[in-house]
Amino acid sequence: MKYDVIVVGGGSAGTAAALAASRSGARTLLIERQAILGGTSTYSGVNCWEPVCGADGFAQEFYHQLKQIPSACGIYKMARHRYFRTGPDAAFPGCEQRLDAHLRYEDTLKTNWNYQSRNPPERWNGIIFEAAAWDQTARRLLQASGNCSIANGNSITACQVENRRIKKLTLESGETCQGGIYVDASGALAALAGCSLLIGQEGREQFQEPDAPEKPTRKRNGASRIFRICPAEEETVQALPDDVPENCWWAPEFPLMVATEYPNGDWNCNMLPTMDGETASRLNEAEALLESRRRVQAYWHFLQMQWPEFRRFRLKMLFPGLGLRETHRVVCKYMLTENDILAQHWPCDSIAAADHTMDSHGGGIVRNTPGPYGIPYRCLLPVEIDNLLVAGRIAGFSSIAASSCRLSRTMMQLGYVAGLAAAQAALQHISPADVDTTSWYSVSHPG
């Protein structure tokens, strides 16, 4: 199987990359190991697009396509919050986000609020969607491009590299495929190709970041096991399995959560976090899923016992995957750091914008960004491999920078640019480093 562009990983960034490449006329293959597209956003149930600037390109197009499906998505605003509200509006074990039919997509693009302030945020609106609708929308767009094949339920097991170029991939099915340019949106291809990887927190000396630990650590951003609750026919406390304790055995106390309303009346519930990133990385997948399930069951029992309003709901499901905010990152020609964020740096090759708080969910830092900053194209270019781009949370970020720019819609923007660049490089027989991206810059700059 020969293609112009091969994209590995069908999450937010990978799906966007495959669509951009195929729309540009490149014969494209998208490889995704799960049966559903969307990655963390669907398989792991992170069904919320948090507020962020710069998501006015492909992400906005995707939203309007998603909205064509009845009850597929809605825009939420903060209703109750333990820290940023007072009186009855503060009576919640974390943050409650309710749908508001009067809000527009543009209302989800502005954040810039202060975590240390007790005043409600000026604007904290986002989007929630159904996982199946996201998958359906992605497949419809990819099919309409006319140039994309999807290898679902498959993963790569090996790659052949010669003279700094990937030549061929071997799939779990035993098949092989060749591409001119490759986009890795999973981290698996970069690792197999021998790219230099960063894991955990960098020490202060590496990037001179003011909030980095003095020495490197193995800590990673926390992981979430998302669960979904639905209205119950009568008030009840669901029984706790015999092998699950009532107390919180993994932390001094049960964590807070963000609960977001779905259009059908169900709620998406996100413990912050369910598991610290270091533990999630140490356990194998089966162990992490089992342990996170036990923690969710204990947490749901705690909610129903301590907050009677939850007795009007029942635990409907746990999403099958663990939502990982951080795995490893690839060393690229430019490494975005905390210093870029604090300086609101806009490199000349910026191709996306972000402004989310630097937040590691139990891993260390919580610090505001002073305003929007740019993510350069060079963050997508690995140092060692010439015909590979990386997109998504694995791109050229320090651990601290990744805690800010990791949001799904930002990753969609990066993925779309990676797909455009991959197609141009493949069709012109040049390296991604030689692609002229100057005409794309204005798309992502605020205003």
XYZ file of C-alpha atoms in Angstrom:
447
model
C 0.000 0.000 0.000
C 1.519 3.292 -1.111
C 0.286 6.731 -0.095
C 1.410 10.329 -0.320
C 0.713 10.915 3.387
C 0.282 8.441 6.232
C -1.163 9.697 9.526
C -0.745 7.575 12.652
C -3.356 8.234 15.342
C -6.963 9.225 14.697
C -7.507 11.550 17.648
C -8.232 15.276 17.413
C -4.894 16.162 15.810
C -4.605 13.064 13.623
C -8.107 13.302 12.189
C -7.539 16.969 11.373
C -4.193 16.143 9.741
C -5.696 13.384 7.597
C -8.521 15.634 6.466
C -6.228 18.536 5.587
C -3.871 16.281 3.644
C -6.628 14.531 1.716
C -8.409 17.818 0.950
C -5.116 19.073 -0.471
C -5.075 16.267 -3.020
C -2.722 13.873 -1.260
C -3.629 10.189 -1.188
C -3.862 9.684 2.558
C -4.024 6.778 4.992
C -5.235 7.292 8.571
C -4.246 4.537 11.033
C -6.167 4.338 14.314
C -5.960 1.467 16.790
C -9.459 1.976 18.238
C -12.750 1.334 16.453
C -13.838 4.945 17.002
C -12.098 8.104 15.797
C -11.442 10.945 18.207
C -8.976 9.419 20.644
C -9.139 10.930 24.116
C -12.110 13.079 23.091
C -14.284 10.066 22.320
C -12.831 6.743 23.472
C -11.789 8.246 26.805
C -14.874 10.435 27.168
C -13.194 13.841 27.318
C -16.225 15.170 25.462
C -15.648 18.822 26.375
C -13.880 21.502 24.387
C -12.684 23.932 27.016
C -12.583 27.663 26.266
C -9.466 28.716 24.381
C -8.506 31.430 21.950
C -7.427 30.669 18.391
C -9.903 27.824 17.731
C -11.539 29.678 14.848
C -10.262 27.618 11.917
C -10.889 23.932 11.321
C -12.260 23.424 14.845
C -15.025 25.911 14.145
C -15.856 24.202 10.862
C -15.996 20.860 12.664
C -18.389 22.292 15.269
C -20.831 23.501 12.628
C -20.730 20.094 10.954
C -21.269 18.412 14.326
C -24.211 20.670 15.075
C -26.109 19.273 12.072
C -26.720 16.065 14.074
C -29.674 16.445 16.493
C -28.605 16.642 20.176
C -24.976 16.076 19.181
C -23.510 19.062 21.002
C -24.207 22.168 23.035
C -22.438 25.175 24.515
C -22.113 25.347 28.284
C -21.397 28.024 30.855
C -20.406 27.818 34.485
C -23.395 27.407 36.804
C -21.966 26.482 40.213
C -18.367 26.508 41.336
C -16.870 25.731 44.706
C -14.248 28.479 44.450
C -15.525 31.089 42.011
C -19.103 31.424 43.239
C -20.721 32.300 46.553
C -23.875 31.208 48.380
C -25.978 28.472 46.697
C -23.913 28.824 43.513
C -20.893 27.535 45.444
C -22.668 24.434 46.798
C -21.154 21.833 44.490
C -18.239 19.352 44.787
C -16.241 21.183 42.130
C -17.638 22.845 39.027
C -21.064 22.448 37.395
C -21.427 23.478 33.750
C -24.894 23.818 32.219
C -25.989 24.312 28.637
C -27.089 27.748 27.458
C -28.910 27.890 24.115
C -28.165 31.613 23.753
C -24.404 31.154 23.494
C -22.570 31.078 20.159
C -19.374 29.330 19.138
C -17.547 32.668 19.354
C -18.417 32.799 23.055
C -16.136 29.807 23.670
C -12.981 31.459 22.322
C -12.099 33.891 25.108
C -10.649 32.871 28.462
C -7.968 34.946 30.230
C -9.202 34.719 33.782
C -7.458 34.495 37.093
C -7.286 31.221 39.025
C -6.416 33.156 42.173
C -9.446 35.460 41.931
C -12.632 34.761 43.890
C -14.659 36.597 41.243
C -16.498 34.628 38.536
C -14.606 34.369 35.258
C -15.438 36.976 32.657
C -16.101 34.226 30.172
C -15.771 30.483 30.710
C -17.864 28.795 28.050
C -17.120 25.587 26.215
C -18.655 22.844 24.082
C -19.805 19.355 25.000
C -20.531 16.705 22.382
C -21.531 13.086 21.997
C -18.624 10.757 21.180
C -20.539 8.857 18.496
C -21.514 12.119 16.795
C -17.867 13.251 16.752
C -16.861 9.980 15.083
C -19.731 10.220 12.595
C -18.817 13.798 11.679
C -15.134 12.968 11.229
C -15.887 10.013 8.961
C -18.309 12.040 6.881
C -15.711 14.779 6.310
C -12.947 12.292 5.519
C -15.157 10.441 3.045
C -16.155 13.707 1.384
C -12.480 14.532 0.789
C -12.311 11.578 -1.617
C -8.652 10.834 -0.852
C -8.536 9.222 2.578
C -8.525 5.564 3.606
C -9.004 4.620 7.266
C -7.344 1.621 8.903
C -9.426 1.211 12.071
C -8.581 -1.284 14.763
C -4.974 -1.323 13.653
C -1.685 -0.059 14.998
C 1.921 0.081 13.865
C 4.412 -2.449 15.179
C 7.583 -1.459 13.310
C 8.993 1.107 10.934
C 11.959 1.068 8.588
C 14.213 4.131 8.644
C 16.980 4.887 6.147
C 19.042 8.071 5.860
C 16.825 10.050 8.253
C 13.656 9.065 6.396
C 10.876 6.645 7.259
C 10.528 4.180 4.392
C 7.873 1.703 5.458
C 5.487 0.826 8.293
C 4.420 -2.610 9.460
C 0.917 -2.851 10.880
C -0.415 -5.137 13.582
C -2.389 -6.933 10.863
C 0.902 -7.874 9.183
C 0.388 -5.563 6.228
C 2.969 -2.956 5.273
C 2.452 0.537 3.899
C 4.664 3.231 2.429
C 4.231 6.985 2.441
C 6.108 9.968 1.142
C 5.456 12.031 4.299
C 4.304 10.789 7.696
C 2.364 12.562 10.466
C 2.525 11.083 13.955
C -0.368 12.111 16.190
C -0.012 9.206 18.597
C 3.615 9.165 19.698
C 4.048 5.556 18.595
C 5.692 6.300 15.247
C 8.162 8.839 16.613
C 9.251 6.348 19.270
C 9.689 3.507 16.754
C 11.594 5.807 14.393
C 14.143 6.633 17.081
C 13.183 10.239 17.779
C 14.469 11.760 21.011
C 11.676 11.829 23.596
C 11.009 13.802 26.763
C 9.193 12.076 29.630
C 8.131 13.730 32.870
C 9.115 17.166 34.120
C 12.300 18.745 32.861
C 14.692 20.171 35.418
C 15.096 23.936 35.581
C 18.453 23.812 33.883
C 17.127 22.318 30.635
C 14.846 25.170 29.513
C 15.476 27.772 32.244
C 11.778 27.773 33.170
C 11.001 29.606 36.432
C 8.419 27.046 37.625
C 10.314 23.905 36.622
C 11.571 21.687 39.473
C 15.237 22.031 40.291
C 15.868 18.454 39.145
C 14.003 16.370 36.535
C 11.145 14.217 37.845
C 8.988 11.434 36.429
C 5.803 13.331 37.262
C 3.252 13.754 34.484
C -0.031 15.580 34.172
C -2.857 13.719 35.927
C -5.144 11.222 34.153
C -8.953 11.072 34.260
C -11.408 8.184 34.018
C -14.535 9.940 32.799
C -17.897 8.603 33.900
C -21.409 9.427 32.770
C -24.495 9.715 34.964
C -28.149 9.921 33.954
C -31.411 10.790 35.762
C -32.813 7.936 37.870
C -36.476 6.979 38.125
C -36.342 7.249 41.914
C -33.877 8.499 44.512
C -31.421 5.837 45.566
C -27.816 5.218 46.606
C -26.263 2.678 44.284
C -24.616 -0.236 46.057
C -20.839 -0.170 46.307
C -19.082 -3.377 45.145
C -17.857 -5.497 48.053
C -14.205 -5.170 47.031
C -14.264 -1.348 46.867
C -13.674 0.604 50.129
C -15.817 3.625 51.007
C -12.808 5.775 51.823
C -10.372 7.474 49.425
C -7.318 5.205 49.599
C -5.180 6.979 46.969
C -5.226 10.545 48.354
C -5.873 12.393 51.636
C -9.429 13.162 50.458
C -11.674 12.641 47.475
C -10.922 15.046 44.605
C -13.211 17.625 43.058
C -14.878 17.114 39.694
C -16.195 18.996 36.699
C -19.721 17.927 35.737
C -21.020 19.055 32.344
C -24.557 18.686 31.037
C -25.227 16.789 27.796
C -28.077 17.854 25.484
C -30.059 14.717 26.477
C -29.881 15.478 30.226
C -27.025 13.134 31.131
C -23.856 14.495 32.754
C -20.186 14.037 31.891
C -18.208 13.750 35.154
C -14.462 14.307 35.329
C -12.556 13.669 38.583
C -9.556 15.993 38.733
C -7.585 13.802 38.556
C -8.630 10.174 38.895
C -4.997 9.088 38.929
C -1.717 10.964 38.999
C 0.225 10.741 35.760
C 3.151 8.889 37.303
C 0.890 6.077 38.538
C -0.936 5.898 35.214
C 2.364 5.486 33.369
C 3.676 2.869 35.800
C 0.636 0.563 35.508
C -0.098 -1.366 32.349
C -3.327 -0.502 30.531
C -5.432 -3.257 32.114
C -4.190 -2.423 35.624
C -4.823 1.303 35.148
C -8.362 0.689 33.890
C -9.186 -1.645 36.777
C -7.806 0.698 39.423
C -9.475 3.765 37.888
C -12.820 1.898 37.797
C -12.555 1.136 41.524
C -11.771 4.789 42.239
C -14.745 5.995 40.221
C -17.055 3.580 42.055
C -15.790 4.801 45.432
C -16.093 8.413 44.317
C -19.651 7.985 43.034
C -20.647 6.404 46.352
C -19.071 9.354 48.168
C -21.017 11.829 46.014
C -24.331 10.108 46.631
C -23.718 9.893 50.380
C -22.442 13.450 50.855
C -24.451 15.289 48.172
C -28.105 14.129 48.204
C -28.822 15.723 44.817
C -26.832 12.901 43.193
C -29.287 10.331 44.539
C -31.561 11.446 41.711
C -28.992 10.061 39.255
C -27.396 6.705 38.559
C -23.972 5.785 37.265
C -24.644 4.991 33.619
C -21.195 4.109 32.295
C -17.460 4.572 32.464
C -15.775 5.442 29.209
C -13.498 2.593 28.093
C -10.218 4.509 27.950
C -8.196 6.411 30.535
C -7.902 10.074 29.578
C -4.178 10.850 29.492
C -3.183 14.510 29.440
C 0.492 13.709 28.947
C 2.558 10.759 27.697
C 5.891 11.601 26.068
C 6.919 14.547 23.900
C 9.202 14.631 20.874
C 12.323 16.806 20.711
C 11.660 19.167 17.800
C 13.436 22.017 16.057
C 11.678 24.448 18.380
C 10.655 23.609 21.940
C 7.844 25.757 23.298
C 8.491 26.568 26.970
C 6.992 28.416 29.907
C 9.175 31.397 28.978
C 7.423 31.698 25.584
C 4.047 31.633 27.320
C 4.932 34.225 29.960
C 6.401 36.512 27.302
C 3.331 36.024 25.033
C 5.855 35.162 22.353
C 4.777 35.076 18.698
C 7.567 33.449 16.665
C 7.587 34.365 12.987
C 6.311 30.894 12.031
C 3.423 30.714 14.534
C 0.620 28.579 13.148
C -1.737 28.341 16.163
C -2.654 30.309 19.277
C -3.402 29.262 22.846
C -4.038 30.916 26.201
C -5.117 28.170 28.598
C -3.788 28.171 32.149
C -0.630 26.160 32.827
C -2.254 23.395 34.857
C -0.734 19.999 35.603
C -3.644 18.452 37.602
C -1.749 17.411 40.673
C 1.629 17.289 38.984
C 2.925 20.647 40.175
C 2.108 23.899 38.405
C -1.062 25.999 38.294
C -0.246 29.392 36.813
C -2.153 31.836 34.635
C -1.064 32.750 31.165
C -0.857 36.541 30.774
C -2.550 36.312 27.375
C -2.456 34.531 24.017
C 0.806 33.193 22.638
C 1.855 31.540 19.390
C 2.877 27.948 18.685
C 5.498 27.799 15.911
C 5.511 25.407 12.986
C 8.968 24.185 14.058
C 7.290 22.492 17.061
C 5.974 19.957 14.531
C 9.380 19.097 13.052
C 11.353 16.344 14.848
C 15.098 16.806 14.964
C 16.083 13.340 13.707
C 13.598 12.418 10.928
C 13.211 14.532 7.783
C 9.912 13.219 6.383
C 7.969 13.203 9.657
C 5.741 15.789 11.342
C 4.381 15.359 14.854
C 1.052 16.820 15.940
C -0.922 16.761 19.159
C 0.339 16.690 22.735
C 3.493 14.858 21.638
C 4.828 17.884 19.722
C 7.761 20.096 20.703
C 6.674 21.321 24.134
C 8.233 21.333 27.552
C 6.148 19.626 30.209
C 4.983 22.989 31.557
C 4.138 24.383 28.116
C 2.234 21.209 27.266
C 0.063 21.705 30.345
C -1.204 24.920 28.740
C -1.436 24.229 25.004
C -2.783 20.636 25.273
C -6.497 21.408 24.712
C -8.271 19.456 21.959
C -9.155 22.360 19.689
C -5.599 23.690 19.803
C -4.362 20.222 18.862
C -6.897 20.144 15.998
C -5.390 23.381 14.692
C -1.873 21.951 14.872
C -3.021 18.735 13.212
C -4.671 20.575 10.356
C -1.504 22.562 9.669
C 0.560 19.361 9.846
C -1.747 17.808 7.241
C -1.478 20.817 4.934
C 2.302 20.786 5.234
C 2.529 17.027 4.737
C 0.464 17.179 1.548
C 2.486 20.068 0.144
C 5.762 18.326 0.944
C 4.602 15.014 -0.539
C 3.199 16.486 -3.732
C 6.201 18.787 -4.300
C 8.736 16.139 -3.249
C 10.316 18.369 -0.612
C 10.934 18.081 3.117
C 8.304 19.421 5.560
C 11.021 21.779 6.819
C 11.081 23.414 3.375
C 7.322 24.032 3.160
C 6.352 27.704 2.916
C 3.727 28.227 5.632
C 3.643 32.042 5.573
C 0.160 32.145 4.040
C -1.238 30.181 7.006
C -0.073 32.440 9.845
C -2.957 34.928 9.899
C -5.487 32.110 10.401
C -4.531 31.509 14.021
C -3.505 34.935 15.301
C -6.105 36.550 17.595
C -8.021 39.187 15.657
